[in-house]
mmCIF file of C-alpha atoms and ligand atoms in Angstrom:
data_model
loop_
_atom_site.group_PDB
_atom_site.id
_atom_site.type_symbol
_atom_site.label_atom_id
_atom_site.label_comp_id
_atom_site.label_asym_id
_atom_site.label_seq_id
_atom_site.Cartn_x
_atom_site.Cartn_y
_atom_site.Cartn_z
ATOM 1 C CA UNK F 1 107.688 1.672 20.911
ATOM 2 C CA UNK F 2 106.043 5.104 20.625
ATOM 3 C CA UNK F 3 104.761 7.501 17.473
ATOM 4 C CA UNK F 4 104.200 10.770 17.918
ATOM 5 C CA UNK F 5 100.934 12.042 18.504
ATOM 6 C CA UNK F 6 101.037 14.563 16.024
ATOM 7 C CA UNK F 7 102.025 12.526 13.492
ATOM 8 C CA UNK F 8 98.786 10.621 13.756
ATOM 9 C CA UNK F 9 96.566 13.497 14.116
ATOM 10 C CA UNK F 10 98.251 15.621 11.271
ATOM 11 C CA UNK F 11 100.002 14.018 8.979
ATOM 12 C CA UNK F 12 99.774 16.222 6.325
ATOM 13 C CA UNK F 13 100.853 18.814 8.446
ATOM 14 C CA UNK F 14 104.295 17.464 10.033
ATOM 15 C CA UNK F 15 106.980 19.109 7.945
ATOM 16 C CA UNK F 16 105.122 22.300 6.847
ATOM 17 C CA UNK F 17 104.615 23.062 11.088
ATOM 18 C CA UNK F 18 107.630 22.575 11.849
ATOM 19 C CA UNK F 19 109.202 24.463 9.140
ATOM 20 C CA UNK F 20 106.902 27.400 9.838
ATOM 21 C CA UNK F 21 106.957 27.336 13.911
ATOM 22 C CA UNK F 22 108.217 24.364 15.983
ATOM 23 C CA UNK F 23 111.784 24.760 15.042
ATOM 24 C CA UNK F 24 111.676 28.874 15.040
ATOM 25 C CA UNK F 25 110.094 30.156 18.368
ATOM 26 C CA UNK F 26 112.494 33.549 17.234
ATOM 27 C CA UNK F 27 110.300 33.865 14.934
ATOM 28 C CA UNK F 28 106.731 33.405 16.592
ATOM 29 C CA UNK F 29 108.472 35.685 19.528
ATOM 30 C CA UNK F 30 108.909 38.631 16.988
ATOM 31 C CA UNK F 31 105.881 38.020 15.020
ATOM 32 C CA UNK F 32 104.202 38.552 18.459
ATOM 33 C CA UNK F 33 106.200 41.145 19.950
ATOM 34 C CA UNK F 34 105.823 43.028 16.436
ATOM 35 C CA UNK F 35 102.031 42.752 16.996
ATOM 36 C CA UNK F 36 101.974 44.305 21.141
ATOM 37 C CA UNK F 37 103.875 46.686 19.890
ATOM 38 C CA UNK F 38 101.258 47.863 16.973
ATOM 39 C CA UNK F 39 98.741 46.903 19.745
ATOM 40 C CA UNK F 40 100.326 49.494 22.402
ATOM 41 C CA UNK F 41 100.579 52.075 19.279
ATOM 42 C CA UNK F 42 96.640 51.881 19.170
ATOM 43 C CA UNK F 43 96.133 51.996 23.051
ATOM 44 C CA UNK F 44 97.743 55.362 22.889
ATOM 45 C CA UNK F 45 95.638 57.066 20.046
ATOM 46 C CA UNK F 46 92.533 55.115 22.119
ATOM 47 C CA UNK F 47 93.449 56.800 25.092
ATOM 48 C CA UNK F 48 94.412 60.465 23.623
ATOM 49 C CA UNK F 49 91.040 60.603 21.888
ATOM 50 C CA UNK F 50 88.978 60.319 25.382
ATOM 51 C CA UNK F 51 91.703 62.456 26.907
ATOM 52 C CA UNK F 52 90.153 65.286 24.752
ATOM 53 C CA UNK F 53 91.355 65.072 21.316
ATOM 54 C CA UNK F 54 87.732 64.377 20.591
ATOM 55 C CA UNK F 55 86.804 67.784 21.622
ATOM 56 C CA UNK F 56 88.948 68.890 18.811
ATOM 57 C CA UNK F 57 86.997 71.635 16.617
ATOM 58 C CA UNK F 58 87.187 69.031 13.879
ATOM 59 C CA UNK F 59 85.781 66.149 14.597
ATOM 60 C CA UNK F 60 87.602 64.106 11.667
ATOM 61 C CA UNK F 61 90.950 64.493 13.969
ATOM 62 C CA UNK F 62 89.247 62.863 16.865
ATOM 63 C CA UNK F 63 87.708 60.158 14.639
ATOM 64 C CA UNK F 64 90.991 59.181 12.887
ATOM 65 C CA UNK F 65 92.164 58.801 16.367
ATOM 66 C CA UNK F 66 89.482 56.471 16.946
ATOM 67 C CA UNK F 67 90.008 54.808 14.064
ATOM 68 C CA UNK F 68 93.630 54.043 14.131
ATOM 69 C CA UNK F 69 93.237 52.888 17.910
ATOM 70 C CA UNK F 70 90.575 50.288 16.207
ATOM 71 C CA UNK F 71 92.476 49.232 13.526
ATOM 72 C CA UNK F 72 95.947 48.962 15.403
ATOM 73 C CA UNK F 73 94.171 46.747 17.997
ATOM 74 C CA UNK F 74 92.175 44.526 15.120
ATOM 75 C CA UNK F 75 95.721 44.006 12.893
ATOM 76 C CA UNK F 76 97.936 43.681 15.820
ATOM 77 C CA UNK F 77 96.026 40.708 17.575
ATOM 78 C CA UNK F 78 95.818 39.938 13.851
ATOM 79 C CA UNK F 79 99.702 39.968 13.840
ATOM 80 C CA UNK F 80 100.048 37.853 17.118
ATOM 81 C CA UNK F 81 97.729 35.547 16.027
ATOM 82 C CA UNK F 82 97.958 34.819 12.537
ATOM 83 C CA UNK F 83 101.438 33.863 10.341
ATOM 84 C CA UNK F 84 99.274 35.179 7.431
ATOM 85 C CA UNK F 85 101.807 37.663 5.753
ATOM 86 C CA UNK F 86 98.714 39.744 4.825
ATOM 87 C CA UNK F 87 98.170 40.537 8.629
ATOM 88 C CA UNK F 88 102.001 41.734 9.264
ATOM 89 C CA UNK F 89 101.587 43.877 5.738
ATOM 90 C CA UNK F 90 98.444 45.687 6.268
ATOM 91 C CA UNK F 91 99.584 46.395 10.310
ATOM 92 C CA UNK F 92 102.805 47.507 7.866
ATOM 93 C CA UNK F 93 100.652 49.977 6.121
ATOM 94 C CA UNK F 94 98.908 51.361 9.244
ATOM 95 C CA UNK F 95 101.648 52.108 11.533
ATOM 96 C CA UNK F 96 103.958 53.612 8.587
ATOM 97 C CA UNK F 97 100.637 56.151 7.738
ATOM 98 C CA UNK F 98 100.751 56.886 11.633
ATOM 99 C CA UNK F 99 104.294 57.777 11.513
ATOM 100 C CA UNK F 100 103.511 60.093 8.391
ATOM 101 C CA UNK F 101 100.835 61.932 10.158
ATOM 102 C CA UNK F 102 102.577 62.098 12.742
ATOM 103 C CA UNK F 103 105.293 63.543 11.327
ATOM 104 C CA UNK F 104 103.457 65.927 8.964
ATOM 105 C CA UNK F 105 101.261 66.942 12.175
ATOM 106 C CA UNK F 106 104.878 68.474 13.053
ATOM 107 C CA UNK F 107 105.819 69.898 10.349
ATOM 108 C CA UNK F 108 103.800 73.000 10.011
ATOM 109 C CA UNK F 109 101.110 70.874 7.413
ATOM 110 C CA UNK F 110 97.918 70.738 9.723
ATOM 111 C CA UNK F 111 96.046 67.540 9.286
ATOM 112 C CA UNK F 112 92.202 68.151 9.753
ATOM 113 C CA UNK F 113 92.918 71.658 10.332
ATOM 114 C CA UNK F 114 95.040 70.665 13.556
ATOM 115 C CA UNK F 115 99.196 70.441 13.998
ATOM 116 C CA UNK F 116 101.194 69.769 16.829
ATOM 117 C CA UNK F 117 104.671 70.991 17.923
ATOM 118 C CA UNK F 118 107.214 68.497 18.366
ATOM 119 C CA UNK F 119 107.374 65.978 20.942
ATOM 120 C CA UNK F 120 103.659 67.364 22.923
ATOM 121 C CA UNK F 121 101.578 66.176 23.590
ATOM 122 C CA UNK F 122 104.086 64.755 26.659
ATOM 123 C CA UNK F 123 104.399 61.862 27.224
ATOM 124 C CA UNK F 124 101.932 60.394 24.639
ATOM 125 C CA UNK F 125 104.179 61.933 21.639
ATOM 126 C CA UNK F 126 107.324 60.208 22.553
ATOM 127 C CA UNK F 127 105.627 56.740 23.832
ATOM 128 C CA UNK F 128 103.687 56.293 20.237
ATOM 129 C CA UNK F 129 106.825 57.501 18.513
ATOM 130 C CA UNK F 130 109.303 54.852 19.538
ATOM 131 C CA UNK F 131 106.480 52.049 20.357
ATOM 132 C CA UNK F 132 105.436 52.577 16.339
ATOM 133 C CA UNK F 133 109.418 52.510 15.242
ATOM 134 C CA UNK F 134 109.910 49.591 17.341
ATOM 135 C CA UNK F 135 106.877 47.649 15.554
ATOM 136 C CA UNK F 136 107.642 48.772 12.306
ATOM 137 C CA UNK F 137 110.962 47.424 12.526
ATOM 138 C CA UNK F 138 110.069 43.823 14.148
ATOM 139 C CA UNK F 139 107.588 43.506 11.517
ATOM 140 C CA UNK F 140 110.832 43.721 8.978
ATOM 141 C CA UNK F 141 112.417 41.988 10.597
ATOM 142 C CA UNK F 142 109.627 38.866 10.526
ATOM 143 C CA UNK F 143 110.028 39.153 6.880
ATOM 144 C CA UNK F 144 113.731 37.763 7.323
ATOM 145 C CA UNK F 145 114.115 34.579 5.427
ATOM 146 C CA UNK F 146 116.534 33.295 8.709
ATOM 147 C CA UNK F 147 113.995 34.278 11.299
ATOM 148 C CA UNK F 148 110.730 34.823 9.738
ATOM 149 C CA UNK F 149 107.917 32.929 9.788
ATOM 150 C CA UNK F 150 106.371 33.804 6.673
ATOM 151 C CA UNK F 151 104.373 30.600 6.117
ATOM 152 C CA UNK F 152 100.642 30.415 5.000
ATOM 153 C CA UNK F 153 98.784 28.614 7.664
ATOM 154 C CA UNK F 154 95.044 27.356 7.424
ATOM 155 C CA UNK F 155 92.992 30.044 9.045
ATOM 156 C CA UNK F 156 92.735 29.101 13.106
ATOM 157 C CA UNK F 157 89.315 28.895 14.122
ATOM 158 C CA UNK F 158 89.925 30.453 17.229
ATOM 159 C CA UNK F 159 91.628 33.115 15.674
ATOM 160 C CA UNK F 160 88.519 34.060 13.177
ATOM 161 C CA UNK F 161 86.548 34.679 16.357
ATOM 162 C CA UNK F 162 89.139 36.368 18.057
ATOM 163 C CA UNK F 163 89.690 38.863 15.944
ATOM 164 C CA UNK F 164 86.360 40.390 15.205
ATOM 165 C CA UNK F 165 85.374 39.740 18.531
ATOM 166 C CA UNK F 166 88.338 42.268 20.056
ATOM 167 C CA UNK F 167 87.487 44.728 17.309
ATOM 168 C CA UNK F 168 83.627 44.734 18.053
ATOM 169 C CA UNK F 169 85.079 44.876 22.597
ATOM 170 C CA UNK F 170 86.610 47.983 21.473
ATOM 171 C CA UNK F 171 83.635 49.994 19.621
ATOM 172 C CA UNK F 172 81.430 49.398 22.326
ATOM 173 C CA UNK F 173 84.113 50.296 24.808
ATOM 174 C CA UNK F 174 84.357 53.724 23.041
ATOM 175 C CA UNK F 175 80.857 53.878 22.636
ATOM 176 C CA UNK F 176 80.416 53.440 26.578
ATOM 177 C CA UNK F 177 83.704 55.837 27.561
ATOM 178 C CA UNK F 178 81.913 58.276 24.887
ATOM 179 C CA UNK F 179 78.553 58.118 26.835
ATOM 180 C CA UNK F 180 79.640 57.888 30.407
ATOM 181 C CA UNK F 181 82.057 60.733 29.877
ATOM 182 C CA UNK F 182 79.254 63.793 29.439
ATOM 183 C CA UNK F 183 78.768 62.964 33.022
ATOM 184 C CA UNK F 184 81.589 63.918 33.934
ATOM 185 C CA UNK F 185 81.511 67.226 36.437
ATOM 186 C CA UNK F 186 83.974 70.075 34.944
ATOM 187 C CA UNK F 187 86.246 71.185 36.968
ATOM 188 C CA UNK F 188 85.421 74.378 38.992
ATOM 189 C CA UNK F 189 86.910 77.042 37.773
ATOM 190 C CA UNK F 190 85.362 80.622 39.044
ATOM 191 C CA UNK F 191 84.951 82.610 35.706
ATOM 192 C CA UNK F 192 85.016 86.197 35.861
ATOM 193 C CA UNK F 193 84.597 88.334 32.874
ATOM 194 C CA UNK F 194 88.407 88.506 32.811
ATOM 195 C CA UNK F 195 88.808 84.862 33.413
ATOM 196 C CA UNK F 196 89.097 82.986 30.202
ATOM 197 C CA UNK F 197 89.150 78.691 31.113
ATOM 198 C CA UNK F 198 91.134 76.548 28.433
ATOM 199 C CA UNK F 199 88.834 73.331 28.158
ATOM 200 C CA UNK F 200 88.448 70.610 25.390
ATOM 201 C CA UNK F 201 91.133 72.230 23.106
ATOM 202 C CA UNK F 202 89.050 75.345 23.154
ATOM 203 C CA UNK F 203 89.571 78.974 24.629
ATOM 204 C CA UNK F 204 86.295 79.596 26.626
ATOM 205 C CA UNK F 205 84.898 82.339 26.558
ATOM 206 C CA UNK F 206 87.110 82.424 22.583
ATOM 207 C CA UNK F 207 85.625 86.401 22.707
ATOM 208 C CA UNK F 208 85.516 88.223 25.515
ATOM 209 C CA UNK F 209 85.400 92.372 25.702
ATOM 210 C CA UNK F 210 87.036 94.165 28.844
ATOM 211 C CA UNK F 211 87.739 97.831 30.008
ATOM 212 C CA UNK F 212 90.805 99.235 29.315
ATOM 213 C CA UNK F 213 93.436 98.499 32.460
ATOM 214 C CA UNK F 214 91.874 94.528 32.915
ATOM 215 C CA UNK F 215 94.003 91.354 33.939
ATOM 216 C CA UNK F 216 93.138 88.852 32.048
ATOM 217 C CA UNK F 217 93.882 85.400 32.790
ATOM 218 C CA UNK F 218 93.724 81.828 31.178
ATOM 219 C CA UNK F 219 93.449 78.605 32.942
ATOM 220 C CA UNK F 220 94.448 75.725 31.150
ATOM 221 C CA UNK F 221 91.912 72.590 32.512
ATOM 222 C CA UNK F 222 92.799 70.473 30.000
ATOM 223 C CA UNK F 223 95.022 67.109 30.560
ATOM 224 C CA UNK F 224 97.093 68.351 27.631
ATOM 225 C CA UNK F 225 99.783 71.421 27.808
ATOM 226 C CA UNK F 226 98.302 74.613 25.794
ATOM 227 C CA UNK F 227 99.700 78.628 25.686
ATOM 228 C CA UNK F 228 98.452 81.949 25.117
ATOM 229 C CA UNK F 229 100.005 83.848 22.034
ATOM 230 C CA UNK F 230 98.980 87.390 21.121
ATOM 231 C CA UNK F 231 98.610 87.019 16.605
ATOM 232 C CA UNK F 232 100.722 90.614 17.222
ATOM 233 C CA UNK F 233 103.532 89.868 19.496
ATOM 234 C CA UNK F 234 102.482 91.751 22.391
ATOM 235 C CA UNK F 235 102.030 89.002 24.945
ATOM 236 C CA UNK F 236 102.977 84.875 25.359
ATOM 237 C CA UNK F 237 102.991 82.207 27.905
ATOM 238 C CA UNK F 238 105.010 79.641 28.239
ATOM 239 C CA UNK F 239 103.762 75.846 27.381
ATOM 240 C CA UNK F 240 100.696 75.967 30.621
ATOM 241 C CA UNK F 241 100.343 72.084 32.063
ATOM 242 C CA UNK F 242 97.129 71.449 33.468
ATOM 243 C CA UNK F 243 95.976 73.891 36.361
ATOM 244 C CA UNK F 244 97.930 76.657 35.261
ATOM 245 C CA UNK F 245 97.440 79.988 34.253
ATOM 246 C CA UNK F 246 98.682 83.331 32.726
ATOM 247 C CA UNK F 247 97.655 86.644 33.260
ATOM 248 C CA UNK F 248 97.950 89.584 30.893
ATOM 249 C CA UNK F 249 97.030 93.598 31.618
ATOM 250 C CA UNK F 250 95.527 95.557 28.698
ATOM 251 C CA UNK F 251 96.503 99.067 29.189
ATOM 252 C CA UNK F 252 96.196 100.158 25.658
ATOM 253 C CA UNK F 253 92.335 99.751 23.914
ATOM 254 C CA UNK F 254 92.187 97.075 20.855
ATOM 255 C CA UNK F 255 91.392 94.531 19.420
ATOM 256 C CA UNK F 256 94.059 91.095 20.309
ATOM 257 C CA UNK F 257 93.436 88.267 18.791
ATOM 258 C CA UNK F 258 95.550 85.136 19.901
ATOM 259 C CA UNK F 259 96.064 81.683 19.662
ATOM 260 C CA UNK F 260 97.161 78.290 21.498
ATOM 261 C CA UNK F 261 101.175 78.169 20.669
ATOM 262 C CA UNK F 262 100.900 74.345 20.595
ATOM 263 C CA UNK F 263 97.537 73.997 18.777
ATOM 264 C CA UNK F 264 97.157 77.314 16.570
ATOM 265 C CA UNK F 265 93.536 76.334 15.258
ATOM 266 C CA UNK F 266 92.175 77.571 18.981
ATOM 267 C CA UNK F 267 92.025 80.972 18.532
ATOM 268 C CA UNK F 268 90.285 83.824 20.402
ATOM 269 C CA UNK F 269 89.990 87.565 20.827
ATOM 270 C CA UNK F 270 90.203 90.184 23.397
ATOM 271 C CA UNK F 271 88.554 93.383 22.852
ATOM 272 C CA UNK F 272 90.096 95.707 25.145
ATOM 273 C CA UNK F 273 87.537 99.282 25.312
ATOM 274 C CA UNK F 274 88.449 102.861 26.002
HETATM 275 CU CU1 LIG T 1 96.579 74.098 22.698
#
């Protein structure tokens, strides 16, 4: 004749476990595939910020980056971990605001004085996109009476730890990556005074003054996808990936301001002279 070992360790505990997990692993598989999928969401931002979005003239872009990465990878091992509804709600919150911004970013309103167009940049834009629908939909879908598991457990010990523990990993990670990463040699790029280098979301040199009859060109260095728009019309590259470059002749003095098509808050001149 045999008992159960649970029910002598826990008897308090019997019916309200099993209602909550032991008879619905659907429902701890979503909860946790709800929570990789806010914790993937975060990766991305994480990795787009020391990609270069830090460089961005504002640093309050970069930073939100930062942030969200943090906070998606605190509420999503949150999510995994934890039935607490609070977890699944707040990761709610976060990845619905990301899908705003991210959607505002696109339409024309600049957040931090920076917008996007469409899906760039590539493939970061479409990976968060459907990772972040994805999430917000299986954390719906744990709210499901059927196959939800929206039960109140005791907080798990291991779980407290975890938690904070994972959130203070990924600080000092960016602290590190932010640290390490001056040392890093730029790439060589010989700059003429017709040679203008695109670098950290930034035209450099952003002014530059030339005889009339010059070739200028712009070399994008950056892991991200930039162009070259004239404010007037007169000249435009295509979308340049990393390496490549476009070259424009000045054969009428001026003044040309342009701009990065993608990113129009880099901005620069040409002063062509008689
Ligand atoms: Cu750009």
């Amino acid at each position: 004749m045999h008992t159960s070992p649970d029910l002598i360790a826990h008897p308090a505990d019997t019916d309200f476990g099993a209602q909550a997990g032991q008879h619905h692993p659907p429902a701890t598989l979503l909860r946790c595939v709800a929570g990789l999928a806010v914790i993937a969401g975060g990766l991305v931002h994480i990795q787009l910020y020391f990609a270069g979005y830090r460089f961005i003239s504002n640093p309050n872009l970069g930073r939100s980056f930062l942030l969200n990465g943090v906070g998606s990878l605190t509420l999503g091992v949150a999510v995994v971990l934890r039935r607490d509804l609070i977890c699944r709600a707040a990761a709610f919150g976060l990845v619905a605001s990301t899908l705003a911004a991210f959607t505002a970013s696109r339409s024309g309103r600049a957040i931090f004085g920076f917008s996007e167009h469409g899906l760039t940049p590539s493939p970061q834009a479409i990976i968060t996109l459907l990772i972040e629908i994805a999430g917000l939909m299986l954390l719906v879908a744990t709210l499901l009476p059927r196959i939800g598991a929206g039960a109140n457990l005791q907080p798990r010990p291991g779980a407290v730890v975890m938690v904070p523990t994972l959130a203070l990993w990924a600080v000092l990670v960016a602290l590190w990556a932010n640290g390490s990463s001056s040392a890093t040699p730029a790439a060589v790029t010989p700059l003429g005074p017709s040679a203008v280098t695109i670098e950290s979301f930034a035209f450099g040199p952003n002014a530059l003054s030339v005889p009339t009859g010059t070739t200028v060109t712009w070399t994008n260095v950056d892991p991200f996808s930039h162009s070259v728009v004239a404010r007037n019309g007169d000249f435009g590259s295509e979308p340049l990936t990393t390496g490549a470059s476009f070259a424009f002749t000045f054969a009428t003095p001026g003044t040309y301001p342009f701009i990065c098509g993608i990113h129009p808050s880099m901005a620069g001149a040409v002063v062509v002279t008689p």
